Coordinates of C-alpha atoms and ligand atoms in Angstrom, one line a residue:
M1 CA 19.3 22.0 0.0
T2 CA 23.0 21.4 0.8
N3 CA 24.3 23.0 4.0
P4 CA 27.9 24.4 3.9
E5 CA 29.1 21.7 6.3
V6 CA 28.0 18.9 4.0
Q7 CA 29.5 20.7 1.1
D8 CA 32.8 20.5 3.0
V9 CA 32.8 16.8 3.3
L10 CA 31.1 16.0 0.1
G11 CA 33.3 18.3 -2.0
V12 CA 31.3 19.4 -4.9
M13 CA 28.6 16.8 -4.4
E14 CA 25.1 17.9 -3.3
F15 CA 23.3 16.0 -0.7
S16 CA 21.5 13.1 -2.3
F17 CA 18.7 11.6 -0.3
N18 CA 18.5 8.5 -2.6
L19 CA 22.1 7.3 -2.8
S20 CA 21.2 4.6 -5.3
Q21 CA 20.0 7.2 -7.7
Y22 CA 23.1 9.3 -7.0
F23 CA 25.5 6.4 -7.9
E24 CA 23.3 5.6 -10.9
K25 CA 24.1 9.1 -12.2
V26 CA 27.8 8.8 -11.4
V27 CA 28.0 5.6 -13.4
S28 CA 25.9 6.9 -16.3
E29 CA 28.0 10.0 -16.6
A30 CA 31.2 7.9 -16.5
A31 CA 29.8 5.7 -19.3
E32 CA 28.9 8.7 -21.4
R33 CA 32.5 9.8 -21.3
I34 CA 33.4 6.6 -23.2
K35 CA 32.8 7.6 -26.7
T36 CA 31.8 4.2 -28.0
V37 CA 29.1 3.5 -25.4
D38 CA 25.5 4.1 -26.6
E39 CA 22.3 4.9 -24.7
T40 CA 21.3 1.3 -24.2
F41 CA 23.7 1.1 -21.3
E42 CA 21.9 1.0 -18.0
P43 CA 23.8 1.1 -14.7
Q44 CA 21.4 -1.3 -12.9
M45 CA 22.1 -0.2 -9.3
R46 CA 21.6 -2.7 -6.5
I47 CA 22.5 -2.9 -2.9
A48 CA 26.0 -4.4 -2.8
D49 CA 27.2 -7.5 -1.1
E50 CA 28.4 -6.2 2.2
R51 CA 31.9 -7.6 1.8
F52 CA 32.5 -5.5 -1.4
G53 CA 30.6 -2.3 -0.8
D54 CA 27.3 -0.5 -0.3
F55 CA 25.9 0.1 -3.8
Q56 CA 26.7 -1.9 -6.9
A57 CA 26.2 -1.3 -10.6
N58 CA 25.4 -4.5 -12.4
G59 CA 24.9 -3.1 -15.9
A60 CA 28.4 -3.4 -17.2
L61 CA 28.2 -7.2 -17.6
P62 CA 25.0 -7.4 -19.8
Y63 CA 26.1 -4.4 -21.9
A64 CA 29.5 -5.9 -22.6
K65 CA 28.0 -9.2 -23.5
R66 CA 25.5 -7.6 -25.9
N67 CA 28.3 -5.7 -27.6
G68 CA 31.0 -8.3 -27.6
L69 CA 33.3 -6.5 -25.1
N70 CA 35.3 -8.0 -22.3
P71 CA 33.1 -7.3 -19.2
K72 CA 35.9 -6.7 -16.8
E73 CA 37.7 -4.4 -19.1
F74 CA 34.6 -2.5 -19.8
A75 CA 33.9 -2.1 -16.1
Q76 CA 37.5 -1.0 -15.6
A77 CA 37.0 1.7 -18.4
I78 CA 33.9 3.0 -16.5
V79 CA 35.8 3.1 -13.2
E80 CA 38.6 5.1 -14.9
K81 CA 36.1 7.6 -16.3
T82 CA 34.5 8.1 -12.9
E83 CA 35.5 11.3 -11.2
S84 CA 37.4 10.7 -8.0
S85 CA 35.7 11.5 -4.7
D86 CA 36.6 11.7 -1.0
C87 CA 33.1 10.3 -0.3
W88 CA 33.5 6.7 -1.5
E89 CA 35.8 4.1 -2.8
I90 CA 35.2 2.3 -6.1
S91 CA 36.2 -1.2 -7.0
I92 CA 35.4 -4.0 -9.3
A93 CA 34.2 -7.4 -8.1
G94 CA 33.6 -10.7 -9.9
P95 CA 33.2 -10.6 -13.7
G96 CA 32.4 -6.8 -13.8
F97 CA 30.3 -5.5 -10.9
I98 CA 31.2 -1.9 -10.0
N99 CA 31.1 -1.4 -6.2
F100 CA 30.9 1.8 -4.2
K101 CA 31.8 1.8 -0.6
L102 CA 30.8 4.9 1.4
K103 CA 33.5 6.3 3.6
P104 CA 32.6 6.6 7.3
K105 CA 32.8 10.3 7.3
F106 CA 30.4 10.5 4.3
L107 CA 28.0 8.1 5.9
L108 CA 27.9 10.2 9.0
T109 CA 27.3 13.4 7.0
W110 CA 24.5 11.7 5.1
L111 CA 22.9 10.7 8.4
Q112 CA 23.2 14.2 9.8
E113 CA 21.7 15.7 6.7
L114 CA 18.8 13.3 7.0
G115 CA 17.8 15.4 10.0
D116 CA 14.8 15.0 12.3
M117 CA 11.5 13.5 11.4
E118 CA 10.2 16.6 9.8
N119 CA 13.3 17.0 7.7
T120 CA 13.3 13.3 6.7
K121 CA 9.8 13.7 5.5
R122 CA 10.8 16.7 3.5
H123 CA 13.4 14.6 1.7
L124 CA 10.7 12.2 0.7
L125 CA 8.8 14.8 -1.4
A126 CA 8.8 14.0 -5.1
G127 CA 10.1 16.4 -7.6
S128 CA 6.9 16.3 -9.7
P129 CA 3.8 15.7 -7.8
R130 CA 0.9 14.0 -9.6
R131 CA -2.8 13.5 -9.0
F132 CA -3.7 10.0 -7.8
V133 CA -7.1 8.5 -7.2
I134 CA -7.0 5.4 -5.0
D135 CA -10.0 3.2 -5.2
Y136 CA -10.0 0.9 -2.2
S137 CA -12.1 -0.9 0.4
G138 CA -15.3 -0.8 -1.7
P139 CA -17.6 -3.0 0.4
N140 CA -21.1 -3.7 -0.6
T141 CA -24.0 -2.1 1.2
A142 CA -26.5 -4.2 3.1
K143 CA -23.7 -6.7 3.8
Q144 CA -21.1 -6.7 6.6
M145 CA -17.5 -6.1 5.7
H146 CA -15.8 -9.4 5.7
V147 CA -12.2 -10.4 6.0
G148 CA -11.8 -10.2 2.2
H149 CA -12.3 -6.4 2.4
I150 CA -9.5 -6.1 5.0
R151 CA -6.8 -6.5 2.5
S152 CA -8.2 -3.8 0.2
T153 CA -8.6 -1.4 3.1
I154 CA -5.2 -2.0 4.6
I155 CA -3.2 -2.1 1.4
G156 CA -5.1 0.8 -0.1
E157 CA -4.6 2.9 2.9
S158 CA -0.9 2.2 3.1
L159 CA -0.4 3.1 -0.6
A160 CA -2.4 6.3 -0.1
R161 CA -0.1 7.2 2.8
L162 CA 3.0 6.3 0.8
L163 CA 2.0 8.6 -2.1
A164 CA 0.7 11.4 0.1
L165 CA 4.0 11.5 2.0
Q166 CA 5.8 12.0 -1.3
G167 CA 3.8 15.1 -1.9
H168 CA 1.4 13.7 -4.4
T169 CA -2.3 14.7 -4.4
V170 CA -4.2 11.6 -3.3
I171 CA -7.9 11.3 -3.6
R172 CA -9.2 8.4 -1.6
D173 CA -12.4 7.0 -3.1
N174 CA -14.5 4.3 -1.5
H175 CA -16.3 2.7 -4.5
L176 CA -19.2 1.1 -2.6
G177 CA -21.2 -1.7 -4.2
D178 CA -24.5 0.1 -3.6
W179 CA -26.5 -0.4 -6.8
G180 CA -26.9 -4.1 -7.6
T181 CA -29.7 -6.5 -8.4
Q182 CA -29.5 -7.7 -4.7
F183 CA -31.7 -4.7 -3.8
G184 CA -34.7 -6.2 -5.5
I185 CA -34.6 -9.2 -3.3
L186 CA -33.8 -7.2 -0.2
L187 CA -36.7 -4.7 -0.8
Y188 CA -39.0 -7.7 -1.4
A189 CA -38.0 -9.3 1.9
I190 CA -38.2 -6.0 3.9
K191 CA -41.8 -5.5 2.7
R192 CA -42.9 -9.1 3.1
E193 CA -41.6 -9.2 6.7
D194 CA -43.0 -5.7 7.2
I195 CA -39.7 -4.5 8.8
S196 CA -39.0 -1.0 9.9
L197 CA -35.5 0.1 9.1
D198 CA -35.5 2.4 12.1
E199 CA -35.8 -0.6 14.5
L200 CA -33.0 -2.9 13.4
G201 CA -31.1 -2.7 16.7
E202 CA -27.4 -2.6 17.4
E203 CA -26.3 -4.5 14.4
P204 CA -28.6 -3.3 11.6
V205 CA -26.4 -4.6 8.8
A206 CA -26.3 -8.1 10.2
V207 CA -30.2 -8.0 10.3
L208 CA -30.2 -6.9 6.7
E209 CA -27.9 -9.6 5.7
D210 CA -30.1 -12.2 7.3
L211 CA -33.1 -10.7 5.5
Y212 CA -31.4 -10.9 2.2
R213 CA -30.5 -14.5 2.8
K214 CA -34.2 -15.2 3.6
G215 CA -35.3 -13.3 0.5
N216 CA -32.9 -15.2 -1.6
S217 CA -34.3 -18.6 -0.5
W218 CA -37.8 -17.4 -1.2
V219 CA -37.1 -16.3 -4.7
K220 CA -35.3 -19.6 -5.4
K221 CA -38.3 -21.6 -4.3
S222 CA -41.1 -19.5 -5.9
P223 CA -41.2 -17.9 -9.4
E224 CA -43.9 -15.6 -8.1
A225 CA -41.6 -14.3 -5.4
L226 CA -38.8 -13.9 -7.9
N227 CA -41.2 -11.8 -10.1
I228 CA -42.1 -9.5 -7.2
A229 CA -38.4 -9.0 -6.4
R230 CA -37.8 -8.1 -10.0
L231 CA -40.6 -5.6 -10.0
E232 CA -39.2 -4.0 -6.8
L233 CA -35.8 -3.7 -8.5
A234 CA -37.4 -2.1 -11.6
K235 CA -39.3 0.3 -9.4
L236 CA -36.1 1.3 -7.6
Q237 CA -34.3 1.8 -10.9
N238 CA -37.1 3.9 -12.2
G239 CA -37.0 6.2 -9.2
D240 CA -40.0 5.0 -7.2
E241 CA -40.0 7.2 -4.1
E242 CA -40.7 4.6 -1.5
N243 CA -38.1 2.2 -2.7
L244 CA -35.5 4.9 -3.2
S245 CA -35.9 6.1 0.4
L246 CA -35.6 2.5 1.7
W247 CA -32.5 2.0 -0.4
Q248 CA -31.1 5.3 0.9
K249 CA -31.7 4.3 4.4
I250 CA -30.0 0.9 3.8
R251 CA -27.0 2.8 2.4
E252 CA -26.8 5.1 5.4
L253 CA -27.0 2.2 7.9
S254 CA -24.3 0.3 6.0
L255 CA -22.0 3.3 5.9
G256 CA -22.5 3.8 9.6
T257 CA -21.3 0.2 10.2
F258 CA -18.3 0.6 7.8
E259 CA -17.4 3.8 9.5
Q260 CA -16.8 2.0 12.8
V261 CA -14.2 -0.2 11.1
Y262 CA -12.6 2.8 9.3
E263 CA -12.5 4.8 12.6
L264 CA -10.8 1.9 14.3
L265 CA -8.2 1.6 11.5
G266 CA -7.7 5.4 11.1
V267 CA -8.9 5.3 7.5
R268 CA -10.7 8.3 6.1
F269 CA -12.1 8.7 2.5
D270 CA -12.6 11.8 0.5
Y271 CA -15.5 10.3 -1.3
A272 CA -17.8 7.3 -1.0
Q273 CA -19.8 7.8 -4.2
G274 CA -20.2 4.2 -5.0
E275 CA -21.8 2.6 -8.1
S276 CA -25.2 4.3 -7.5
F277 CA -23.6 7.7 -8.1
Y278 CA -23.0 6.8 -11.7
R279 CA -26.3 5.2 -12.5
D280 CA -27.5 8.1 -14.7
Q281 CA -24.2 8.3 -16.6
V282 CA -24.4 4.8 -18.1
K283 CA -26.5 5.8 -21.2
E284 CA -23.7 8.1 -22.2
I285 CA -21.3 5.2 -22.0
Y286 CA -23.4 3.0 -24.3
S287 CA -23.7 5.8 -26.9
V288 CA -20.1 6.9 -26.9
L289 CA -18.8 3.3 -27.2
Q290 CA -21.3 2.6 -29.9
K291 CA -20.4 5.7 -31.8
H292 CA -16.8 4.7 -31.9
E293 CA -17.7 1.1 -32.7
I294 CA -15.8 -0.1 -29.7
C295 CA -18.7 -2.3 -28.5
T296 CA -21.1 -4.5 -30.4
E297 CA -24.5 -6.1 -29.8
N298 CA -24.3 -9.8 -29.1
Q299 CA -27.2 -12.0 -28.2
G300 CA -29.1 -8.9 -26.9
A301 CA -26.2 -7.7 -24.8
L302 CA -23.8 -4.9 -25.4
V303 CA -20.2 -6.2 -25.3
V304 CA -16.6 -5.3 -26.1
F305 CA -14.3 -7.9 -27.7
H306 CA -10.6 -7.2 -27.9
S307 CA -9.5 -9.1 -31.0
E308 CA -5.8 -8.4 -30.3
H309 CA -6.0 -10.3 -27.1
K310 CA -5.8 -14.1 -26.9
R311 CA -8.6 -14.6 -24.4
F312 CA -10.6 -11.4 -24.7
A313 CA -11.0 -11.9 -28.4
K314 CA -13.6 -14.5 -27.4
Q315 CA -14.4 -13.7 -23.8
P316 CA -16.4 -10.4 -24.1
F317 CA -16.5 -7.5 -21.6
I318 CA -20.3 -7.2 -21.1
I319 CA -21.3 -3.6 -20.6
R320 CA -25.1 -4.0 -20.8
K321 CA -26.8 -7.2 -20.0
S322 CA -29.4 -8.7 -22.3
D323 CA -32.2 -7.6 -20.0
G324 CA -31.0 -4.0 -20.6
A325 CA -29.5 -3.5 -17.2
S326 CA -26.2 -1.9 -16.5
N327 CA -23.6 -3.8 -14.5
Y328 CA -20.3 -3.5 -12.7
A329 CA -18.4 -2.9 -15.9
T330 CA -20.7 -0.1 -17.0
T331 CA -20.4 1.8 -13.7
D332 CA -16.7 1.3 -13.7
L333 CA -16.4 2.9 -17.2
A334 CA -18.5 5.8 -16.1
T335 CA -16.5 6.2 -12.9
L336 CA -13.2 6.2 -14.7
A337 CA -14.4 8.9 -17.1
Y338 CA -15.7 11.0 -14.2
R339 CA -12.5 10.7 -12.3
K340 CA -10.6 12.0 -15.2
K341 CA -13.0 14.8 -16.1
E342 CA -14.0 16.0 -12.7
W343 CA -10.9 15.3 -10.6
G344 CA -8.2 15.5 -13.2
A345 CA -6.9 12.1 -12.3
E346 CA -3.5 11.4 -13.7
H347 CA -3.1 8.0 -12.1
I348 CA -5.8 5.7 -10.8
I349 CA -5.1 2.7 -8.6
Y350 CA -7.7 0.0 -7.9
V351 CA -7.1 -2.3 -5.0
T352 CA -9.2 -5.5 -5.2
D353 CA -8.7 -9.2 -5.0
G354 CA -7.0 -11.1 -7.7
R355 CA -10.3 -12.7 -9.0
Q356 CA -11.1 -9.3 -10.6
R357 CA -8.0 -9.3 -12.8
D358 CA -9.9 -10.0 -16.0
H359 CA -12.4 -7.3 -15.2
F360 CA -9.8 -4.7 -14.8
E361 CA -7.7 -5.8 -17.7
Q362 CA -10.7 -5.5 -20.0
L363 CA -11.8 -2.3 -18.4
F364 CA -8.3 -0.7 -19.0
M365 CA -8.2 -2.0 -22.6
T366 CA -11.6 -0.6 -23.4
V367 CA -10.9 2.8 -21.9
K368 CA -7.6 3.1 -23.7
K369 CA -9.3 2.6 -27.0
W370 CA -12.0 5.0 -26.2
F371 CA -9.7 7.8 -25.0
Q372 CA -7.5 7.2 -27.9
V373 CA -10.2 7.9 -30.5
E374 CA -11.3 10.9 -28.6
R375 CA -7.6 12.1 -28.4
M376 CA -7.8 12.4 -24.6
E377 CA -4.9 11.5 -22.5
C378 CA -5.6 8.3 -20.5
P379 CA -4.7 8.3 -16.9
T380 CA -2.1 5.7 -15.9
L381 CA -4.1 2.7 -14.6
S382 CA -2.9 0.2 -12.1
H383 CA -4.8 -2.8 -10.7
V384 CA -3.2 -3.6 -7.4
W385 CA -4.5 -7.1 -6.8
F386 CA -4.1 -9.4 -3.9
G387 CA -4.5 -13.1 -2.9
T388 CA -6.7 -14.7 -0.3
I389 CA -6.4 -14.9 3.4
L390 CA -6.4 -18.6 4.3
G391 CA -7.4 -20.5 7.5
K392 CA -5.4 -23.2 9.1
D393 CA -6.8 -25.7 6.7
N394 CA -5.3 -23.7 3.8
K395 CA -8.7 -22.8 2.5
A396 CA -10.2 -19.3 2.4
I397 CA -10.7 -18.3 6.0
K398 CA -14.2 -19.0 7.4
T399 CA -15.9 -19.1 10.8
R400 CA -16.7 -22.4 12.5
E401 CA -20.2 -22.1 11.0
G402 CA -18.7 -21.8 7.5
Q403 CA -19.5 -18.0 7.2
P404 CA -17.0 -15.4 6.1
V405 CA -15.1 -13.9 9.0
K406 CA -16.4 -10.5 9.9
L407 CA -13.9 -7.7 9.9
M408 CA -15.0 -5.9 13.0
K409 CA -15.0 -9.1 15.0
L410 CA -11.5 -9.9 13.9
L411 CA -10.1 -6.5 14.8
L412 CA -11.7 -6.6 18.3
E413 CA -10.2 -10.0 18.9
A414 CA -6.8 -8.7 17.9
I415 CA -7.1 -6.0 20.5
D416 CA -8.3 -8.4 23.1
R417 CA -5.4 -10.7 22.5
A418 CA -2.9 -7.8 22.7
K419 CA -4.5 -6.7 25.9
K420 CA -3.6 -10.0 27.5
M421 CA 0.0 -9.6 26.3
V422 CA 0.2 -6.1 27.8
Q423 CA -1.3 -7.1 31.1
E424 CA 1.1 -10.0 31.5
K425 CA 4.0 -7.7 30.9
N426 CA 2.7 -4.9 33.1
P427 CA 0.4 -6.3 35.8
D428 CA 0.1 -2.9 37.6
L429 CA -0.7 -0.8 34.6
Q430 CA -3.9 1.3 34.6
E431 CA -6.7 -0.1 32.6
K432 CA -6.9 2.9 30.3
E433 CA -3.3 2.7 29.4
V434 CA -3.6 -1.1 28.9
E435 CA -6.4 -0.5 26.4
R436 CA -4.5 2.2 24.6
R437 CA -1.4 0.0 24.1
A438 CA -3.5 -3.0 23.3
K439 CA -5.2 -1.2 20.5
I440 CA -1.9 0.0 19.0
I441 CA -0.3 -3.5 19.2
G442 CA -3.4 -5.5 18.2
L443 CA -4.3 -3.4 15.2
G444 CA -0.7 -3.1 14.2
A445 CA -0.3 -6.9 14.2
V446 CA -3.3 -7.5 11.9
R447 CA -2.1 -4.8 9.5
Y448 CA 1.5 -5.9 9.4
A449 CA 0.6 -9.6 9.0
D450 CA -1.2 -8.5 5.8
L451 CA 1.2 -5.9 4.5
S452 CA 4.3 -8.0 5.1
Q453 CA 3.2 -10.7 2.6
D454 CA 3.8 -10.2 -1.1
R455 CA 0.2 -9.1 -1.9
T456 CA -0.1 -11.4 -4.8
L457 CA 0.3 -14.4 -2.6
D458 CA -2.3 -16.1 -0.4
Y459 CA -1.3 -16.3 3.3
V460 CA -2.4 -18.3 6.3
F461 CA -3.9 -16.2 9.1
S462 CA -2.3 -17.0 12.5
W463 CA -2.8 -15.1 15.7
D464 CA 0.3 -16.5 17.4
K465 CA 2.5 -15.6 14.5
M466 CA 1.3 -12.1 14.1
L467 CA 1.4 -11.2 17.7
A468 CA 4.9 -12.7 18.4
L469 CA 7.6 -10.4 19.7
Q470 CA 10.2 -12.2 17.6
G471 CA 10.2 -12.5 13.9
N472 CA 8.9 -10.4 11.1
T473 CA 5.9 -8.9 13.0
S474 CA 4.6 -5.5 14.0
P475 CA 5.2 -6.1 17.7
Y476 CA 8.9 -6.8 17.0
L477 CA 9.2 -3.5 15.1
Q478 CA 7.2 -1.6 17.7
Y479 CA 9.4 -3.1 20.4
A480 CA 12.6 -1.8 18.7
V481 CA 11.1 1.7 18.7
A482 CA 10.1 1.3 22.4
R483 CA 13.6 0.0 23.3
I484 CA 15.2 3.1 21.9
H485 CA 12.8 5.3 23.8
S486 CA 13.8 3.5 27.0
L487 CA 17.5 4.1 26.2
F488 CA 16.8 7.8 25.8
R489 CA 15.0 7.8 29.1
K490 CA 17.9 6.2 30.8
V491 CA 20.4 8.7 29.7
G492 CA 17.9 11.6 30.1
K493 CA 18.1 12.7 26.5
N494 CA 15.6 13.5 23.8
R495 CA 15.8 12.5 20.2
S496 CA 16.0 16.2 19.4
D497 CA 19.3 16.5 21.4
L498 CA 20.9 13.9 19.1
T499 CA 21.3 15.6 15.8
K500 CA 25.1 15.7 15.5
T501 CA 28.1 13.7 16.4
S502 CA 31.8 14.4 16.3
I503 CA 33.0 10.9 15.3
S504 CA 32.0 8.6 12.4
P505 CA 30.6 5.1 12.6
Q506 CA 33.7 2.9 13.3
S507 CA 33.0 -0.6 14.6
D508 CA 31.5 -3.2 12.4
S509 CA 28.0 -3.1 13.9
E510 CA 27.9 0.7 13.9
R511 CA 28.8 0.8 10.3
K512 CA 26.3 -1.9 9.4
L513 CA 23.5 -0.1 11.1
A514 CA 24.4 3.3 9.5
R515 CA 24.6 1.6 6.1
K516 CA 21.2 0.0 6.5
I517 CA 19.6 3.4 7.4
S518 CA 21.0 4.8 4.2
F519 CA 19.0 2.2 2.2
F520 CA 15.7 3.7 3.4
P521 CA 15.1 5.9 0.3
L522 CA 15.7 3.0 -2.0
A523 CA 13.1 0.9 -0.1
I524 CA 10.6 3.7 -0.5
E525 CA 11.4 4.0 -4.2
Q526 CA 11.0 0.3 -4.8
T527 CA 7.7 0.1 -2.8
T528 CA 6.3 3.0 -4.8
K529 CA 7.4 1.5 -8.2
E530 CA 5.8 -1.9 -7.5
L531 CA 3.0 -0.6 -5.3
K532 CA 3.9 -3.4 -2.9
P533 CA 4.1 -2.5 0.8
H534 CA 5.8 -5.8 1.7
T535 CA 9.0 -4.4 0.1
L536 CA 9.0 -1.7 2.8
C537 CA 8.2 -4.3 5.5
V538 CA 11.2 -6.4 4.4
Y539 CA 13.4 -3.3 4.8
L540 CA 12.0 -2.3 8.2
F541 CA 12.5 -5.8 9.5
E542 CA 16.1 -5.9 8.3
L543 CA 16.7 -2.5 9.9
A544 CA 15.2 -3.7 13.2
T545 CA 17.3 -6.8 13.1
E546 CA 20.4 -4.8 12.3
F547 CA 19.6 -2.6 15.3
S548 CA 19.1 -5.6 17.5
S549 CA 22.6 -7.0 16.8
F550 CA 24.1 -3.5 17.1
Y551 CA 22.4 -3.2 20.5
N552 CA 23.6 -6.6 21.6
Q553 CA 27.1 -6.0 20.5
E554 CA 27.8 -2.4 21.6
K555 CA 27.4 -0.9 24.9
V556 CA 25.5 2.3 24.2
M557 CA 26.0 3.7 27.7
T558 CA 29.8 3.6 27.5
E559 CA 32.2 5.9 29.4
D560 CA 33.6 7.6 26.3
Q561 CA 31.2 10.5 25.6
D562 CA 31.9 10.7 21.9
T563 CA 31.3 7.1 21.4
Q564 CA 28.1 7.2 23.5
N565 CA 26.9 10.2 21.5
L566 CA 27.5 8.4 18.2
R567 CA 25.7 5.4 19.3
L568 CA 22.7 7.3 20.6
F569 CA 22.7 9.3 17.4
L570 CA 22.5 6.0 15.4
C571 CA 19.6 4.9 17.7
A572 CA 17.8 8.2 17.0
K573 CA 18.1 7.8 13.2
T574 CA 17.0 4.2 13.4
Q575 CA 14.0 5.2 15.4
I576 CA 13.0 8.0 13.0
V577 CA 13.2 5.6 10.0
L578 CA 11.2 2.8 11.8
E579 CA 8.5 5.2 12.9
L580 CA 8.2 6.8 9.5
G581 CA 8.1 3.4 7.8
L582 CA 5.4 2.2 10.2
E583 CA 3.4 5.4 9.7
I584 CA 3.3 4.6 6.0
L585 CA 2.0 1.2 6.9
G586 CA -0.6 2.8 9.2
I587 CA 0.9 1.4 12.4
E588 CA 1.4 3.5 15.5
T589 CA 4.3 3.1 17.9
L590 CA 4.6 3.3 21.7
E591 CA 7.1 4.7 24.1
Q592 CA 6.7 1.6 26.3
M593 CA 5.1 -1.7 25.5
Ligands
LIG1 N1 -17.5 -3.7 -4.4 C1 -16.4 -4.4 -5.0 C2 -16.2 -5.7 -4.2 O1 -16.7 -5.9 -3.1 C3 -15.1 -3.6 -5.0 C4 -15.0 -2.4 -5.8 C5 -13.7 -2.1 -6.4 N2 -13.7 -0.9 -7.2 C6 -14.1 -0.8 -8.4 N3 -14.0 0.4 -9.0 N4 -14.5 -1.8 -9.1 O2 -15.5 -6.6 -4.8

């Protein structure tokens, strides 16, 4: 995909979107030319310390130490075996770090080759696309989605976008909790109160939730009530028509409510099969795991012990309860087999909170054993887990009444707060436009506050922090994008006019900005490897900060046309990368804020 012009500057080198991977290859090839070096040598590419270069290979040092070589001499030997190039300079820093510094002309060519938005997206496409299933959101029917589901929905959606943009096939599956023992109690309460599910009003799921709570307190007080609830559950599980149709109705009402949240967040699932879909497949699971002696009977239950594991040798994975009922584990086993068989899943990603870590570890171990005896290839399995959202008191966030915070309410409040911000800045703006901007800023703020934290950590929810125009926030990034739009308006140019420039980045801040843009592919690579969106957020924040200092230091609207053109070109590239990064995070941008 190299155009002749690039060839010209790059010599024999083809355009490499990911420069880190390119230099990795350069170093590996140089090392291969040294006869004594074996295949345990790894270049270990990093972003270099700005003072020394742009990309740095750290691998010479550990290799030399392992093999009793002098690190500096070994690094020097690699440098000598590296083919010379007009594109970069190579040097050694410290005890044996090999640094590459991109020449301005090369940096410029790289940026030009990046192209417009469409072209940049084309560069993202992976060489070998795979089939992913992403299991996220997964709320429980008859209950409102609470703030705990926000992380799964937001993180899962962002990973889905990240992988889809790289050309992978992504199947988005909403694994609803729609087949649990709670339905016995709920059905009992519905009948006892003689409720019609068609007349639940504006917030049907809130009513169902209350009913469930009532039912729960009844069965706790009375063994008789508990018995009736059990019978209702058994009837449902045995296919009783009345109960099934009530259950179905509850499911529809719940999905309708969830849909409002998804609509607001721009989330769309390919499937929402949920636990109930697999209820007839659980017998098959028992028999196949019994046949292969992967599970055993234990005090009436069917369980899997993993003797090779410290904890799971004693802490069993229960796949059938002692009362004969299936559970979360059973449906997850059936679901996994189904995704492999019916959808050809090559990689399955589960996005849930960290308290389910044991469940997934045991699930994965069990499935691997099962697939191995059947000589089936097991999909790659990843549990993408996350921490808790905390309130100001550093405890899991709750309403003043001590209830979990409802997701819909939270999103609407974010929009409301953003609305005040927009109105303050633009007192004369039309109401409709105020609302449009408020939605983009408010929802972006909630999303980014979540995604910008390492997902494995808990974080404290703060309206002021997430809506601030300064700092690592979505409004700050959106503002950088809007500022560039305003520049283009001032000079009367479109981004599409700014595809080429005749001079290379020269000043310190021009160079720094160009360099930062060239790290984008690496940020995407790392985010994908770790399935951690905050890595991308860190990069975008650094890029916006770099842009900000560039903007403060350099006059974009300078007299000299070539310089002006170069600076506008750098703005255009910055904007493309910011917009694309935000798109992956599910955040829209604005031309004016
Ligand atoms: N319903 C579950 C919950 O609310 C999440 C489902 C996650 N997916 C799965 N395949 N287990 O915690």
